[in-house]
């Protein structure tokens, strides 16, 4: 075969090869710039350390409208030239108004304060910049990740054939789990037409309190819009096993195929843990894939006192763990584990330029063969250094402490006549609302919404919000062992003040209007 010829451009070659200015070259981390590297990183650490030491509230309540002009004003085409000046600027556009999860009155989402060994890992991993797709970009990093996957699988009890891979977060772990489940449901031998016919009939059962990444995953996986069936929960917001059984039977009668049941070990709002052993029994009997989303509850894997709450998880086909929620790791740090390592083949593709199939025969460990990502951070290093410095028991003790603190907080709220609390969490959330008495009762939704916003605007505390049975509620998520019962009490008082004032102003206004 002859290759086609194309006309060759005849412009004159440059007289000398282009050379980047010395200042640009000096910014590359290499043998010649280690002094500058040390200095720049130390300066950055120093800024953050000063902020961490000084902040007296979790946020400043800055609004997007206030901050956006400062960010917009930065001319990205005119560099400042040195790290110190850039850090000064960063104070204005980021550090001063950042939301600080280490502050004891940050009580909103599933963000944890981070442990120092993990920060050390973060600094090392980004400087070395290994990429975990192939051995030739990672070497020891691949082995460290593999050890941590084995360690986690052992903690879960998944057995000798288990495997897994680090991911960017719980959403990605759930997506990959459901991809594997879908591929198992669509046997590989299925003809394209039969597969196309089956896809819209696939269903995923999960609790009404499950995470929305299950719905997103279903969409990404090309399932039908009604593929995810929200199974009712009991009073403790745990999935009802009988309802799961009934739903599987109903689906089958209707010609639908349940490709997975997703149990949640730590629902985002209620910290409830589905009855995992019962789910495992149901799934085994029905031949359905069981995925356990333990993004939040995975901290129990190292808990010295509460590991039993996860009993049954060892029978799952796949498990999501988010070390960046309950292992005190910085974002990102998550993993997907599977009981049978062969399942990971559904995420395997071979490319001549990266991971040719012959490498499998050569037993070259290329993690990309198991991952949805290609270039991938060495997030595992953070957990590695954490375990090497602190050990699992210390991490588990920290998580235990926040679970204990949440129980104290629940007691405080449930004994306080100003509030109504939903259910007692098995982990570390408290869902509650300010409940006005008398004619102001109709204002409960608006008053709670207002209290959350007013609190955030003051920066004095940050709490989350959610809806329960159609009503607006507030939520504490405790992940900081430094949060005291006094902190919780103080925040409750602030909420009651904001909400009470709202009710007072609006009930009076309503009354004035109706009288007028
Ligand atoms: C139960 C549960 N699963 C999955 C996720 C998603 O995790 P990520 O935010 O790391 O993607 C969350 C996040 O809060 C969660 O609470």
Coordinates of C-alpha atoms and ligand atoms in Angstrom, one line a residue:
X1 CA 0.0 0.0 0.0
X2 CA 1.3 3.5 -0.8
X3 CA 0.6 6.3 1.5
X4 CA -1.0 9.4 0.0
X5 CA 1.3 12.4 -0.4
X6 CA 0.4 15.9 0.7
X7 CA 1.9 19.3 -0.4
X8 CA 4.7 20.4 1.9
X9 CA 4.6 23.9 3.4
X10 CA 7.5 25.9 2.3
X11 CA 7.8 28.6 5.0
X12 CA 11.3 29.3 6.2
X13 CA 12.4 27.4 9.3
X14 CA 13.0 29.6 12.4
X15 CA 16.5 30.7 12.7
X16 CA 16.9 29.2 16.2
X17 CA 14.9 26.7 18.2
X18 CA 12.4 28.3 20.6
X19 CA 13.6 28.3 24.2
X20 CA 11.3 29.0 27.1
X21 CA 12.5 32.0 29.2
X22 CA 14.7 31.0 32.1
X23 CA 12.1 32.1 34.6
X24 CA 9.6 29.6 33.1
X25 CA 12.1 26.8 33.2
X26 CA 12.9 27.6 36.8
X27 CA 9.3 26.8 37.7
X28 CA 9.6 23.2 36.7
X29 CA 10.4 20.9 39.6
X30 CA 13.7 19.3 38.8
X31 CA 17.2 19.0 40.2
X32 CA 17.8 22.7 39.6
X33 CA 14.8 24.0 41.5
X34 CA 14.5 22.0 44.7
X35 CA 15.3 25.1 46.8
X36 CA 12.5 27.0 45.2
X37 CA 10.2 24.1 45.6
X38 CA 10.9 23.8 49.3
X39 CA 10.4 27.6 49.7
X40 CA 7.1 27.7 47.8
X41 CA 5.5 24.7 49.5
X42 CA 6.6 26.0 52.9
X43 CA 5.1 29.4 52.2
X44 CA 1.8 27.7 51.1
X45 CA 1.8 25.5 54.2
X46 CA 2.5 28.5 56.4
X47 CA -0.5 30.5 54.9
X48 CA -2.9 27.6 55.5
X49 CA -1.5 27.0 59.0
X50 CA -2.0 30.7 59.9
X51 CA -5.6 30.6 58.7
X52 CA -6.3 27.3 60.4
X53 CA -4.9 28.8 63.7
X54 CA -6.8 32.0 63.3
X55 CA -10.3 31.2 62.0
X56 CA -12.9 31.7 64.6
X57 CA -15.9 30.5 62.5
X58 CA -16.4 27.9 59.8
X59 CA -17.1 30.5 57.1
X60 CA -17.6 34.1 56.5
X61 CA -21.0 33.9 54.8
X62 CA -19.6 35.5 51.7
X63 CA -22.1 35.5 48.8
X64 CA -21.3 34.6 45.2
X65 CA -22.2 38.2 44.3
X66 CA -19.6 39.5 46.7
X67 CA -16.8 37.2 45.8
X68 CA -17.2 36.8 42.0
X69 CA -16.0 40.3 41.1
X70 CA -12.7 39.7 43.0
X71 CA -12.2 36.5 41.1
X72 CA -13.2 38.0 37.8
X73 CA -10.8 40.9 38.4
X74 CA -7.8 38.7 38.3
X75 CA -6.0 39.0 35.0
X76 CA -4.9 35.4 34.2
X77 CA -2.8 36.6 31.3
X78 CA -0.7 38.8 33.6
X79 CA 1.2 36.7 36.0
X80 CA 2.4 38.0 39.4
X81 CA 5.8 36.3 39.0
X82 CA 6.3 34.8 42.4
X83 CA 4.5 32.5 44.8
X84 CA 4.4 35.0 47.7
X85 CA 2.4 37.5 45.6
X86 CA 0.1 34.8 44.3
X87 CA -0.5 33.6 47.8
X88 CA -1.3 37.2 48.8
X89 CA -3.9 37.3 46.1
X90 CA -5.2 33.9 47.0
X91 CA -6.0 35.2 50.5
X92 CA -8.5 37.6 48.9
X93 CA -10.1 35.2 46.4
X94 CA -10.1 32.0 48.4
X95 CA -8.5 31.6 51.8
X96 CA -10.2 34.4 53.6
X97 CA -13.7 33.2 52.8
X98 CA -13.1 29.5 52.6
X99 CA -15.4 27.1 54.4
X100 CA -13.3 25.4 57.1
X101 CA -14.2 21.8 57.9
X102 CA -11.8 21.7 60.9
X103 CA -13.9 24.2 62.7
X104 CA -16.1 22.6 65.4
X105 CA -19.2 24.4 64.3
X106 CA -19.0 23.2 60.7
X107 CA -21.9 20.7 61.0
X108 CA -23.3 20.5 57.5
X109 CA -22.2 17.9 55.0
X110 CA -20.1 14.8 54.9
X111 CA -16.8 16.7 55.0
X112 CA -14.3 15.6 57.6
X113 CA -11.4 17.4 59.2
X114 CA -8.3 15.8 57.7
X115 CA -5.4 14.1 59.5
X116 CA -1.9 15.4 59.1
X117 CA -0.3 12.2 57.8
X118 CA -2.8 12.3 54.9
X119 CA -1.7 15.9 54.1
X120 CA 1.8 14.8 54.1
X121 CA 0.8 12.1 51.6
X122 CA -1.0 14.7 49.5
X123 CA 2.2 16.8 49.3
X124 CA 4.3 13.9 48.3
X125 CA 1.9 12.4 45.8
X126 CA 1.3 15.5 43.8
X127 CA 5.0 16.4 43.7
X128 CA 6.1 12.9 42.5
X129 CA 2.9 12.9 40.3
X130 CA 2.7 9.1 39.7
X131 CA -0.2 8.1 37.6
X132 CA -1.9 4.9 38.6
X133 CA -2.9 3.8 35.2
X134 CA 0.1 1.7 34.3
X135 CA 3.1 0.2 36.1
X136 CA 5.4 2.2 33.9
X137 CA 3.9 5.4 35.3
X138 CA 3.7 4.4 38.9
X139 CA 5.8 1.4 40.0
X140 CA 5.6 1.2 43.8
X141 CA 2.5 3.3 43.9
X142 CA 0.6 0.5 42.1
X143 CA 1.7 -2.0 44.8
X144 CA 0.8 0.4 47.6
X145 CA -2.7 0.9 46.2
X146 CA -3.1 -2.9 45.8
X147 CA -2.1 -3.5 49.4
X148 CA -4.6 -1.0 50.6
X149 CA -7.3 -2.6 48.4
X150 CA -6.5 -6.0 49.9
X151 CA -6.4 -4.5 53.4
X152 CA -9.9 -2.9 52.9
X153 CA -11.3 -6.1 51.3
X154 CA -10.0 -8.0 54.3
X155 CA -11.6 -5.6 56.8
X156 CA -14.9 -6.0 54.9
X157 CA -14.4 -9.8 54.8
X158 CA -14.9 -10.2 51.1
X159 CA -12.8 -13.3 50.8
X160 CA -9.7 -14.5 48.9
X161 CA -10.9 -13.5 45.4
X162 CA -11.6 -9.9 46.2
X163 CA -10.1 -7.0 44.4
X164 CA -10.9 -3.3 43.7
X165 CA -9.6 0.0 42.7
X166 CA -9.3 3.5 44.1
X167 CA -11.8 6.0 42.6
X168 CA -12.5 9.7 42.7
X169 CA -15.4 9.4 45.2
X170 CA -18.5 7.5 46.2
X171 CA -20.4 8.5 43.1
X172 CA -17.8 7.0 40.8
X173 CA -17.5 3.9 42.9
X174 CA -21.3 3.4 42.8
X175 CA -21.2 4.0 39.0
X176 CA -18.6 1.4 38.5
X177 CA -20.4 -1.1 40.7
X178 CA -23.6 -0.6 38.7
X179 CA -21.7 -0.9 35.5
X180 CA -20.4 -4.3 36.6
X181 CA -23.8 -5.4 37.7
X182 CA -25.3 -4.3 34.4
X183 CA -22.7 -6.2 32.5
X184 CA -23.3 -9.3 34.6
X185 CA -27.1 -9.0 33.9
X186 CA -26.4 -8.6 30.2
X187 CA -24.5 -11.9 29.7
X188 CA -21.5 -11.3 27.5
X189 CA -22.8 -13.7 25.0
X190 CA -26.0 -11.8 24.5
X191 CA -26.6 -10.7 20.9
X192 CA -26.7 -6.9 20.3
X193 CA -30.5 -7.0 19.6
X194 CA -31.2 -9.1 22.7
X195 CA -29.1 -6.7 24.8
X196 CA -30.9 -3.7 23.4
X197 CA -34.2 -5.3 24.3
X198 CA -33.0 -6.1 27.8
X199 CA -31.5 -2.7 28.8
X200 CA -34.8 -0.9 29.2
X201 CA -36.1 -3.8 31.4
X202 CA -33.3 -3.6 33.9
X203 CA -34.1 -2.3 37.4
X204 CA -32.1 -1.3 40.4
X205 CA -33.7 -1.4 43.9
X206 CA -32.4 0.9 46.6
X207 CA -33.8 2.6 49.7
X208 CA -35.9 5.7 49.5
X209 CA -33.1 7.2 51.6
X210 CA -30.3 6.1 49.2
X211 CA -27.9 8.4 47.5
X212 CA -28.7 10.2 44.3
X213 CA -25.6 8.9 42.6
X214 CA -27.6 5.6 42.1
X215 CA -30.0 7.5 39.9
X216 CA -27.3 9.4 38.1
X217 CA -25.4 6.1 37.5
X218 CA -28.6 4.5 36.0
X219 CA -28.9 7.4 33.6
X220 CA -25.2 7.2 32.6
X221 CA -25.5 3.5 32.1
X222 CA -28.3 3.9 29.6
X223 CA -31.0 2.4 31.8
X224 CA -34.6 3.5 31.5
X225 CA -35.7 6.7 33.3
X226 CA -37.7 4.6 35.8
X227 CA -34.9 2.0 36.3
X228 CA -34.3 2.9 39.9
X229 CA -37.0 1.8 42.3
X230 CA -37.1 3.5 45.7
X231 CA -38.0 0.9 48.2
X232 CA -39.8 2.1 51.3
X233 CA -37.9 2.3 54.6
X234 CA -38.9 1.6 58.2
X235 CA -39.2 4.1 61.1
X236 CA -35.4 4.0 61.4
X237 CA -35.1 4.9 57.7
X238 CA -33.6 1.5 56.8
X239 CA -34.8 -0.3 53.7
X240 CA -37.6 -2.8 54.4
X241 CA -36.3 -6.3 53.4
X242 CA -39.9 -7.6 52.9
X243 CA -40.5 -4.7 50.5
X244 CA -37.3 -5.7 48.6
X245 CA -38.5 -9.2 48.3
X246 CA -41.9 -8.1 47.1
X247 CA -40.4 -5.7 44.6
X248 CA -38.2 -8.4 43.1
X249 CA -41.2 -10.7 42.7
X250 CA -43.3 -7.9 41.2
X251 CA -40.5 -7.0 38.7
X252 CA -40.2 -10.5 37.6
X253 CA -43.9 -10.9 37.1
X254 CA -43.9 -7.7 35.0
X255 CA -41.0 -9.1 32.8
X256 CA -38.4 -6.8 34.4
X257 CA -34.9 -7.9 35.5
X258 CA -33.6 -6.6 38.8
X259 CA -29.9 -6.2 38.0
X260 CA -28.9 -5.0 41.5
X261 CA -30.0 -4.2 44.9
X262 CA -28.1 -1.3 46.5
X263 CA -28.0 -1.4 50.3
X264 CA -26.8 1.7 52.0
X265 CA -24.5 1.5 55.0
X266 CA -24.9 5.0 56.2
X267 CA -27.6 7.0 54.4
X268 CA -26.6 10.6 53.7
X269 CA -29.4 12.2 55.7
X270 CA -30.2 9.7 58.5
X271 CA -27.0 7.7 58.9
X272 CA -29.1 4.6 58.8
X273 CA -27.6 1.3 57.9
X274 CA -29.8 -1.1 55.9
X275 CA -30.2 -4.6 57.2
X276 CA -27.2 -5.9 55.2
X277 CA -27.4 -9.6 56.2
X278 CA -31.1 -9.8 55.3
X279 CA -30.4 -8.1 52.0
X280 CA -27.6 -10.5 51.3
X281 CA -29.9 -13.4 51.9
X282 CA -32.6 -12.0 49.6
X283 CA -30.1 -11.3 46.9
X284 CA -28.4 -14.7 47.1
X285 CA -31.8 -16.4 46.9
X286 CA -32.9 -14.3 43.9
X287 CA -29.5 -14.4 42.2
X288 CA -29.3 -10.6 42.2
X289 CA -26.1 -8.5 42.6
X290 CA -25.8 -6.8 46.0
X291 CA -23.9 -3.6 46.1
X292 CA -23.4 -1.9 49.5
X293 CA -22.9 1.8 49.4
X294 CA -20.7 2.3 52.5
X295 CA -19.4 5.7 51.4
X296 CA -20.3 7.1 54.8
X297 CA -20.5 4.0 57.1
X298 CA -17.1 2.6 56.0
X299 CA -15.5 4.3 59.1
X300 CA -17.1 1.4 61.0
X301 CA -14.6 -0.9 59.4
X302 CA -12.0 0.4 61.8
X303 CA -14.2 1.2 64.7
X304 CA -13.1 -0.6 67.9
X305 CA -16.6 -0.8 69.2
X306 CA -19.1 -0.7 66.3
X307 CA -17.8 -2.9 63.5
X308 CA -20.8 -5.2 64.1
X309 CA -23.1 -2.6 62.6
X310 CA -21.8 -3.6 59.2
X311 CA -22.4 -7.3 59.7
X312 CA -23.5 -8.8 56.4
X313 CA -21.4 -6.4 54.3
X314 CA -19.0 -9.3 53.7
X315 CA -21.6 -11.0 51.6
X316 CA -21.9 -8.1 49.1
X317 CA -20.8 -8.5 45.5
X318 CA -19.4 -4.9 45.6
X319 CA -18.8 -2.2 48.2
X320 CA -18.2 1.5 48.0
X321 CA -16.0 3.0 50.6
X322 CA -15.2 6.7 50.9
X323 CA -12.1 7.2 53.0
X324 CA -12.7 11.0 52.4
X325 CA -15.8 10.8 54.5
X326 CA -15.1 8.7 57.6
X327 CA -11.4 7.9 57.5
X328 CA -10.5 11.6 57.9
X329 CA -8.8 11.8 54.4
X330 CA -8.7 14.8 52.1
X331 CA -10.8 14.7 48.9
X332 CA -10.4 12.5 46.8
X333 CA -10.1 9.1 48.4
X334 CA -12.5 6.4 47.7
X335 CA -12.5 2.8 46.5
X336 CA -14.7 0.2 44.9
X337 CA -14.2 -3.3 46.2
X338 CA -15.6 -6.5 44.6
X339 CA -15.9 -10.0 46.0
X340 CA -14.9 -11.6 42.7
X341 CA -12.0 -10.0 40.9
X342 CA -13.1 -11.3 37.6
X343 CA -16.0 -8.8 37.6
X344 CA -13.5 -6.0 37.1
X345 CA -13.0 -7.2 33.5
X346 CA -16.1 -5.3 32.6
X347 CA -14.1 -2.1 32.9
X348 CA -11.1 -3.5 31.0
X349 CA -10.0 -2.3 27.6
X350 CA -6.6 -2.7 26.0
X351 CA -4.9 -0.1 24.0
X352 CA -1.7 -0.6 22.1
X353 CA -0.3 2.7 23.3
X354 CA -0.9 2.0 27.0
X355 CA -1.8 -1.4 28.2
X356 CA -1.7 -4.0 25.4
X357 CA -3.2 -7.3 26.2
X358 CA 0.2 -9.0 26.2
X359 CA 1.0 -7.2 29.4
X360 CA -1.6 -9.3 31.2
X361 CA 0.3 -12.4 30.2
X362 CA 3.5 -10.8 31.3
X363 CA 1.8 -10.2 34.7
X364 CA 2.5 -6.5 34.5
X365 CA 0.1 -4.9 37.1
X366 CA -1.7 -2.1 35.2
X367 CA -4.4 -0.7 37.4
X368 CA -6.1 1.0 34.4
X369 CA -7.4 -2.5 33.5
X370 CA -9.7 -2.2 36.5
X371 CA -10.5 1.5 36.5
X372 CA -13.0 3.8 34.7
X373 CA -10.2 6.5 34.8
X374 CA -7.0 6.5 32.8
X375 CA -4.6 9.0 34.3
X376 CA -5.3 8.7 38.0
X377 CA -4.0 10.3 41.2
X378 CA -2.1 8.2 43.8
X379 CA -4.7 9.0 46.4
X380 CA -3.9 5.7 48.1
X381 CA -0.7 7.3 49.5
X382 CA -2.7 9.4 51.9
X383 CA -4.3 6.4 53.5
X384 CA -1.0 4.5 53.5
X385 CA 0.8 7.2 55.4
X386 CA -2.2 7.6 57.7
X387 CA -2.2 3.9 58.6
X388 CA 1.6 3.9 58.9
X389 CA 1.6 6.9 61.3
X390 CA -1.6 6.4 63.2
X391 CA -2.9 2.9 62.5
X392 CA -6.5 1.8 62.0
X393 CA -7.6 1.8 65.7
X394 CA -6.8 5.4 66.1
X395 CA -8.8 6.3 63.0
X396 CA -11.7 4.1 64.3
X397 CA -11.5 5.8 67.7
X398 CA -11.9 9.2 66.0
X399 CA -14.9 8.0 64.1
X400 CA -16.4 6.4 67.3
X401 CA -16.0 9.7 69.0
X402 CA -18.2 11.5 66.4
X403 CA -20.8 8.8 66.5
X404 CA -20.9 9.2 70.3
X405 CA -21.1 13.0 70.0
X406 CA -24.0 12.6 67.5
X407 CA -25.9 10.5 70.1
X408 CA -25.3 13.3 72.6
X409 CA -26.5 15.9 70.0
X410 CA -29.6 13.8 69.3
X411 CA -30.4 13.6 73.0
X412 CA -30.0 17.4 73.3
X413 CA -32.3 18.1 70.4
X414 CA -34.9 15.5 71.3
X415 CA -35.2 16.9 74.9
X416 CA -35.5 20.5 73.7
X417 CA -39.1 21.5 73.2
X418 CA -38.2 24.0 70.6
X419 CA -37.3 21.3 68.1
X420 CA -38.6 18.1 66.6
X421 CA -36.1 15.4 65.7
X422 CA -36.7 12.7 63.1
X423 CA -34.8 9.5 64.0
X424 CA -31.8 8.5 65.9
X425 CA -28.9 8.0 63.6
X426 CA -26.7 4.8 63.7
X427 CA -23.8 7.1 62.6
X428 CA -23.4 10.8 63.1
X429 CA -26.3 12.8 61.6
X430 CA -29.2 14.5 63.4
X431 CA -32.2 15.6 61.3
X432 CA -34.4 18.0 63.1
X433 CA -36.4 21.2 62.8
X434 CA -37.4 24.2 64.8
X435 CA -41.1 23.8 65.5
X436 CA -43.0 27.0 66.3
X437 CA -45.9 26.7 68.6
X438 CA -49.4 28.2 68.2
X439 CA -50.4 30.1 65.1
X440 CA -46.7 30.3 63.9
X441 CA -46.7 26.6 63.3
X442 CA -47.6 27.0 59.6
X443 CA -44.4 29.0 59.2
X444 CA -42.2 26.0 60.2
X445 CA -40.8 25.4 56.7
X446 CA -40.0 29.0 56.0
X447 CA -38.6 29.5 59.4
X448 CA -36.2 26.6 59.2
X449 CA -35.1 27.6 55.7
X450 CA -34.5 31.1 57.0
X451 CA -32.6 29.9 60.0
X452 CA -30.2 27.9 57.9
X453 CA -29.5 30.8 55.5
X454 CA -29.2 33.3 58.3
X455 CA -26.7 31.1 60.1
X456 CA -24.6 30.6 57.0
X457 CA -24.7 34.3 56.3
X458 CA -23.3 35.0 59.8
X459 CA -20.6 32.4 59.3
X460 CA -20.9 31.4 62.9
X461 CA -22.0 27.9 62.0
X462 CA -22.9 25.9 58.9
X463 CA -25.7 23.3 59.0
X464 CA -27.3 21.4 56.2
X465 CA -30.9 21.1 55.2
X466 CA -33.1 18.4 53.7
X467 CA -36.7 17.5 53.2
X468 CA -38.5 14.8 55.1
X469 CA -42.0 13.8 54.1
X470 CA -42.3 17.0 52.2
X471 CA -41.2 19.3 55.1
X472 CA -38.0 21.3 55.4
X473 CA -35.7 20.0 58.1
X474 CA -32.2 21.0 59.2
X475 CA -29.3 18.5 59.5
X476 CA -26.2 18.2 61.6
X477 CA -23.5 15.9 60.2
X478 CA -20.9 15.5 62.8
X479 CA -17.5 14.3 61.6
X480 CA -15.3 16.4 63.8
X481 CA -14.2 15.0 67.1
X482 CA -13.4 18.6 68.2
X483 CA -17.1 19.4 68.2
X484 CA -18.4 19.5 71.7
X485 CA -21.9 19.2 73.1
X486 CA -21.6 22.9 74.0
X487 CA -20.9 23.7 70.3
X488 CA -24.1 21.8 69.4
X489 CA -26.1 23.5 72.1
X490 CA -24.8 26.9 71.0
X491 CA -25.7 26.2 67.4
X492 CA -29.2 25.1 68.4
X493 CA -29.6 28.4 70.3
X494 CA -28.6 30.3 67.2
X495 CA -31.0 28.4 65.0
X496 CA -33.9 28.9 67.5
X497 CA -33.1 32.7 67.6
X498 CA -33.1 33.1 63.8
X499 CA -36.2 30.9 63.3
X500 CA -38.0 32.4 66.3
X501 CA -37.4 35.9 65.0
X502 CA -38.7 34.9 61.6
X503 CA -41.9 33.5 63.1
X504 CA -42.3 36.5 65.3
X505 CA -41.9 38.9 62.4
X506 CA -44.1 37.0 59.9
X507 CA -46.8 35.8 62.3
X508 CA -47.2 39.4 63.4
X509 CA -47.2 40.6 59.8
X510 CA -49.8 38.0 58.8
X511 CA -52.0 39.0 61.7
X512 CA -51.6 42.7 60.8
X513 CA -52.6 42.0 57.2
X514 CA -55.6 39.9 58.1
X515 CA -56.8 42.4 60.7
X516 CA -56.2 45.3 58.3
Ligands
LIG1 C1 -24.3 7.4 51.0 C2 -23.5 8.1 50.0 N1 -23.1 7.5 48.8 C3 -22.4 8.1 47.9 C4 -22.0 9.4 48.1 C5 -21.2 10.1 47.0 O1 -19.9 10.3 47.4 P1 -19.0 11.4 46.7 O2 -19.5 12.7 47.1 O3 -17.6 11.1 47.2 O4 -19.1 11.2 45.2 C6 -22.4 10.1 49.2 C7 -22.0 11.5 49.4 O5 -22.4 12.2 50.3 C8 -23.1 9.4 50.2 O6 -23.5 10.1 51.3

